[in-house]
JSON list of C-alpha atoms in Angstrom, two decimals:
[
{"chain": "U", "resi": 1, "resn": "UNK", "atom": "CA", "xyz": [-6.16, -18.23, -24.83]},
{"chain": "U", "resi": 2, "resn": "UNK", "atom": "CA", "xyz": [-4.72, -20.89, -27.43]},
{"chain": "U", "resi": 3, "resn": "UNK", "atom": "CA", "xyz": [-5.60, -24.72, -26.94]},
{"chain": "U", "resi": 4, "resn": "UNK", "atom": "CA", "xyz": [-3.02, -27.60, -25.70]},
{"chain": "U", "resi": 5, "resn": "UNK", "atom": "CA", "xyz": [-2.54, -30.54, -28.19]},
{"chain": "U", "resi": 6, "resn": "UNK", "atom": "CA", "xyz": [-4.75, -33.55, -26.21]},
{"chain": "U", "resi": 7, "resn": "UNK", "atom": "CA", "xyz": [-3.02, -34.23, -22.85]},
{"chain": "U", "resi": 8, "resn": "UNK", "atom": "CA", "xyz": [-3.24, -37.75, -23.25]},
{"chain": "U", "resi": 9, "resn": "UNK", "atom": "CA", "xyz": [-1.16, -37.95, -25.93]},
{"chain": "U", "resi": 10, "resn": "UNK", "atom": "CA", "xyz": [1.37, -36.21, -23.92]},
{"chain": "U", "resi": 11, "resn": "UNK", "atom": "CA", "xyz": [3.36, -36.66, -21.20]},
{"chain": "U", "resi": 12, "resn": "UNK", "atom": "CA", "xyz": [3.28, -34.41, -17.84]},
{"chain": "U", "resi": 13, "resn": "UNK", "atom": "CA", "xyz": [6.50, -32.80, -19.12]},
{"chain": "U", "resi": 14, "resn": "UNK", "atom": "CA", "xyz": [5.75, -31.85, -22.73]},
{"chain": "U", "resi": 15, "resn": "UNK", "atom": "CA", "xyz": [1.94, -31.40, -21.56]},
{"chain": "U", "resi": 16, "resn": "UNK", "atom": "CA", "xyz": [3.37, -29.04, -18.56]},
{"chain": "U", "resi": 17, "resn": "UNK", "atom": "CA", "xyz": [5.81, -27.03, -21.45]},
{"chain": "U", "resi": 18, "resn": "UNK", "atom": "CA", "xyz": [3.46, -26.68, -23.90]},
{"chain": "U", "resi": 19, "resn": "UNK", "atom": "CA", "xyz": [0.86, -25.42, -21.07]},
{"chain": "U", "resi": 20, "resn": "UNK", "atom": "CA", "xyz": [3.30, -22.71, -20.07]},
{"chain": "U", "resi": 21, "resn": "UNK", "atom": "CA", "xyz": [4.15, -22.13, -23.56]},
{"chain": "U", "resi": 22, "resn": "UNK", "atom": "CA", "xyz": [0.60, -21.05, -24.37]},
{"chain": "U", "resi": 23, "resn": "UNK", "atom": "CA", "xyz": [0.08, -19.16, -21.03]},
{"chain": "U", "resi": 24, "resn": "UNK", "atom": "CA", "xyz": [3.56, -16.91, -21.90]},
{"chain": "U", "resi": 25, "resn": "UNK", "atom": "CA", "xyz": [2.35, -16.13, -25.78]},
{"chain": "U", "resi": 26, "resn": "UNK", "atom": "CA", "xyz": [-1.34, -15.06, -24.45]},
{"chain": "U", "resi": 27, "resn": "UNK", "atom": "CA", "xyz": [-0.22, -12.87, -20.80]},
{"chain": "U", "resi": 28, "resn": "UNK", "atom": "CA", "xyz": [2.65, -10.94, -22.86]},
{"chain": "U", "resi": 29, "resn": "UNK", "atom": "CA", "xyz": [0.14, -7.86, -24.34]},
{"chain": "U", "resi": 30, "resn": "UNK", "atom": "CA", "xyz": [-1.57, -7.77, -21.11]},
{"chain": "U", "resi": 31, "resn": "UNK", "atom": "CA", "xyz": [2.05, -7.34, -19.48]},
{"chain": "U", "resi": 32, "resn": "UNK", "atom": "CA", "xyz": [2.46, -4.19, -21.50]},
{"chain": "U", "resi": 33, "resn": "UNK", "atom": "CA", "xyz": [-1.27, -3.31, -20.65]},
{"chain": "U", "resi": 34, "resn": "UNK", "atom": "CA", "xyz": [-1.27, -3.37, -17.47]},
{"chain": "U", "resi": 35, "resn": "UNK", "atom": "CA", "xyz": [2.14, -3.41, -15.68]},
{"chain": "U", "resi": 36, "resn": "UNK", "atom": "CA", "xyz": [2.54, -3.82, -12.13]},
{"chain": "U", "resi": 37, "resn": "UNK", "atom": "CA", "xyz": [1.18, 0.19, -10.49]},
{"chain": "U", "resi": 38, "resn": "UNK", "atom": "CA", "xyz": [-2.16, -1.27, -9.62]},
{"chain": "U", "resi": 39, "resn": "UNK", "atom": "CA", "xyz": [-0.29, -4.51, -8.35]},
{"chain": "U", "resi": 40, "resn": "UNK", "atom": "CA", "xyz": [1.84, -1.73, -5.83]},
{"chain": "U", "resi": 41, "resn": "UNK", "atom": "CA", "xyz": [-1.29, 0.31, -5.26]},
{"chain": "U", "resi": 42, "resn": "UNK", "atom": "CA", "xyz": [-3.41, -2.35, -3.91]},
{"chain": "U", "resi": 43, "resn": "UNK", "atom": "CA", "xyz": [-0.42, -3.92, -1.62]},
{"chain": "U", "resi": 44, "resn": "UNK", "atom": "CA", "xyz": [0.34, -0.55, -0.12]},
{"chain": "U", "resi": 45, "resn": "UNK", "atom": "CA", "xyz": [-3.26, -0.37, 0.80]},
{"chain": "U", "resi": 46, "resn": "UNK", "atom": "CA", "xyz": [-3.46, -3.46, 2.00]},
{"chain": "U", "resi": 47, "resn": "UNK", "atom": "CA", "xyz": [-0.12, -3.06, 4.11]},
{"chain": "U", "resi": 48, "resn": "UNK", "atom": "CA", "xyz": [-1.54, 0.35, 5.06]},
{"chain": "U", "resi": 49, "resn": "UNK", "atom": "CA", "xyz": [-4.95, -1.17, 6.55]},
{"chain": "U", "resi": 50, "resn": "UNK", "atom": "CA", "xyz": [-2.96, -3.71, 8.53]},
{"chain": "U", "resi": 51, "resn": "UNK", "atom": "CA", "xyz": [-0.82, -0.84, 9.86]},
{"chain": "U", "resi": 52, "resn": "UNK", "atom": "CA", "xyz": [2.60, -1.64, 7.94]},
{"chain": "U", "resi": 53, "resn": "UNK", "atom": "CA", "xyz": [2.69, 1.44, 5.99]},
{"chain": "U", "resi": 54, "resn": "UNK", "atom": "CA", "xyz": [6.60, 1.24, 5.66]},
{"chain": "U", "resi": 55, "resn": "UNK", "atom": "CA", "xyz": [7.10, -2.39, 2.88]},
{"chain": "U", "resi": 56, "resn": "UNK", "atom": "CA", "xyz": [9.41, -2.31, -0.20]},
{"chain": "U", "resi": 57, "resn": "UNK", "atom": "CA", "xyz": [8.09, -2.14, -3.50]},
{"chain": "U", "resi": 58, "resn": "UNK", "atom": "CA", "xyz": [8.65, -6.06, -3.81]},
{"chain": "U", "resi": 59, "resn": "UNK", "atom": "CA", "xyz": [6.10, -6.90, -0.92]},
{"chain": "U", "resi": 60, "resn": "UNK", "atom": "CA", "xyz": [3.86, -4.49, -2.08]},
{"chain": "U", "resi": 61, "resn": "UNK", "atom": "CA", "xyz": [3.55, -6.29, -5.66]},
{"chain": "U", "resi": 62, "resn": "UNK", "atom": "CA", "xyz": [3.65, -9.41, -3.64]},
{"chain": "U", "resi": 63, "resn": "UNK", "atom": "CA", "xyz": [0.39, -8.14, -1.78]},
{"chain": "U", "resi": 64, "resn": "UNK", "atom": "CA", "xyz": [-1.28, -6.92, -4.65]},
{"chain": "U", "resi": 65, "resn": "UNK", "atom": "CA", "xyz": [-1.11, -10.16, -6.26]},
{"chain": "U", "resi": 66, "resn": "UNK", "atom": "CA", "xyz": [-2.05, -11.67, -3.40]},
{"chain": "U", "resi": 67, "resn": "UNK", "atom": "CA", "xyz": [-5.21, -9.70, -3.33]},
{"chain": "U", "resi": 68, "resn": "UNK", "atom": "CA", "xyz": [-5.99, -10.36, -7.09]},
{"chain": "U", "resi": 69, "resn": "UNK", "atom": "CA", "xyz": [-5.67, -14.63, -6.01]},
{"chain": "U", "resi": 70, "resn": "UNK", "atom": "CA", "xyz": [-8.13, -13.89, -3.55]},
{"chain": "U", "resi": 71, "resn": "UNK", "atom": "CA", "xyz": [-10.99, -12.54, -6.14]},
{"chain": "U", "resi": 72, "resn": "UNK", "atom": "CA", "xyz": [-10.17, -15.77, -8.06]},
{"chain": "U", "resi": 73, "resn": "UNK", "atom": "CA", "xyz": [-10.79, -18.30, -5.01]},
{"chain": "U", "resi": 74, "resn": "UNK", "atom": "CA", "xyz": [-13.63, -15.97, -3.96]},
{"chain": "U", "resi": 75, "resn": "UNK", "atom": "CA", "xyz": [-14.95, -17.22, -7.86]},
{"chain": "U", "resi": 76, "resn": "UNK", "atom": "CA", "xyz": [-13.83, -20.47, -7.01]},
{"chain": "U", "resi": 77, "resn": "UNK", "atom": "CA", "xyz": [-15.43, -20.69, -3.83]},
{"chain": "U", "resi": 78, "resn": "UNK", "atom": "CA", "xyz": [-19.06, -19.34, -5.38]},
{"chain": "U", "resi": 79, "resn": "UNK", "atom": "CA", "xyz": [-18.68, -21.98, -7.96]},
{"chain": "U", "resi": 80, "resn": "UNK", "atom": "CA", "xyz": [-18.37, -24.58, -5.39]},
{"chain": "U", "resi": 81, "resn": "UNK", "atom": "CA", "xyz": [-21.35, -23.27, -3.25]},
{"chain": "U", "resi": 82, "resn": "UNK", "atom": "CA", "xyz": [-23.25, -23.30, -6.24]},
{"chain": "U", "resi": 83, "resn": "UNK", "atom": "CA", "xyz": [-22.72, -26.92, -7.01]},
{"chain": "U", "resi": 84, "resn": "UNK", "atom": "CA", "xyz": [-20.54, -25.98, -10.51]},
{"chain": "U", "resi": 85, "resn": "UNK", "atom": "CA", "xyz": [-16.71, -26.14, -11.20]},
{"chain": "U", "resi": 86, "resn": "UNK", "atom": "CA", "xyz": [-14.90, -22.93, -11.34]},
{"chain": "U", "resi": 87, "resn": "UNK", "atom": "CA", "xyz": [-14.26, -21.44, -15.17]},
{"chain": "U", "resi": 88, "resn": "UNK", "atom": "CA", "xyz": [-10.65, -22.71, -16.75]},
{"chain": "U", "resi": 89, "resn": "UNK", "atom": "CA", "xyz": [-10.30, -19.24, -16.87]},
{"chain": "U", "resi": 90, "resn": "UNK", "atom": "CA", "xyz": [-10.73, -18.75, -13.09]},
{"chain": "U", "resi": 91, "resn": "UNK", "atom": "CA", "xyz": [-7.99, -21.80, -13.29]},
{"chain": "U", "resi": 92, "resn": "UNK", "atom": "CA", "xyz": [-5.86, -20.12, -15.33]},
{"chain": "U", "resi": 93, "resn": "UNK", "atom": "CA", "xyz": [-5.35, -16.78, -13.79]},
{"chain": "U", "resi": 94, "resn": "UNK", "atom": "CA", "xyz": [-4.79, -18.55, -10.68]},
{"chain": "U", "resi": 95, "resn": "UNK", "atom": "CA", "xyz": [-1.81, -20.34, -12.42]},
{"chain": "U", "resi": 96, "resn": "UNK", "atom": "CA", "xyz": [-0.20, -17.03, -13.55]},
{"chain": "U", "resi": 97, "resn": "UNK", "atom": "CA", "xyz": [-0.88, -14.91, -10.50]},
{"chain": "U", "resi": 98, "resn": "UNK", "atom": "CA", "xyz": [1.21, -17.56, -8.54]},
{"chain": "U", "resi": 99, "resn": "UNK", "atom": "CA", "xyz": [3.80, -17.23, -11.31]},
{"chain": "U", "resi": 100, "resn": "UNK", "atom": "CA", "xyz": [3.63, -13.97, -11.07]},
{"chain": "U", "resi": 101, "resn": "UNK", "atom": "CA", "xyz": [4.75, -13.90, -7.56]},
{"chain": "U", "resi": 102, "resn": "UNK", "atom": "CA", "xyz": [7.59, -15.74, -8.16]},
{"chain": "U", "resi": 103, "resn": "UNK", "atom": "CA", "xyz": [8.59, -13.48, -10.41]},
{"chain": "U", "resi": 104, "resn": "UNK", "atom": "CA", "xyz": [8.40, -10.76, -7.87]},
{"chain": "U", "resi": 105, "resn": "UNK", "atom": "CA", "xyz": [10.44, -13.13, -5.35]},
{"chain": "U", "resi": 106, "resn": "UNK", "atom": "CA", "xyz": [13.14, -14.01, -8.21]},
{"chain": "U", "resi": 107, "resn": "UNK", "atom": "CA", "xyz": [13.60, -10.57, -9.82]},
{"chain": "U", "resi": 108, "resn": "UNK", "atom": "CA", "xyz": [12.39, -8.53, -6.97]},
{"chain": "U", "resi": 109, "resn": "UNK", "atom": "CA", "xyz": [9.70, -6.75, -9.41]},
{"chain": "U", "resi": 110, "resn": "UNK", "atom": "CA", "xyz": [6.67, -7.36, -11.94]},
{"chain": "U", "resi": 111, "resn": "UNK", "atom": "CA", "xyz": [7.83, -5.50, -15.10]},
{"chain": "U", "resi": 112, "resn": "UNK", "atom": "CA", "xyz": [6.48, -2.35, -15.74]},
{"chain": "U", "resi": 113, "resn": "UNK", "atom": "CA", "xyz": [6.18, -1.07, -12.07]},
{"chain": "U", "resi": 114, "resn": "UNK", "atom": "CA", "xyz": [6.92, 2.77, -11.78]}
]
């Protein structure tokens, strides 16, 4: 993941835009590699396990993202209980997953859905 300029030298908006640009740069190859099939499959498994087998593709993708967010929260929880801070990767991934869910809500899907 590329490093941003010193955040102390930037105002919040500039820092945020630089962070977003580096995240997009790092994320795009993963979008092509992973697509959304796993998101939808995991989401459908969750829905079926909770008695809701007939959900839309959009909701399946969102539930799949939720599942992956839970994994990141579990890592953060483990770090806290072990007396340490979570890794930068954990924080980064949580931000990416949140924006993925926003994209699914805005566009109705995540790229690569089959």
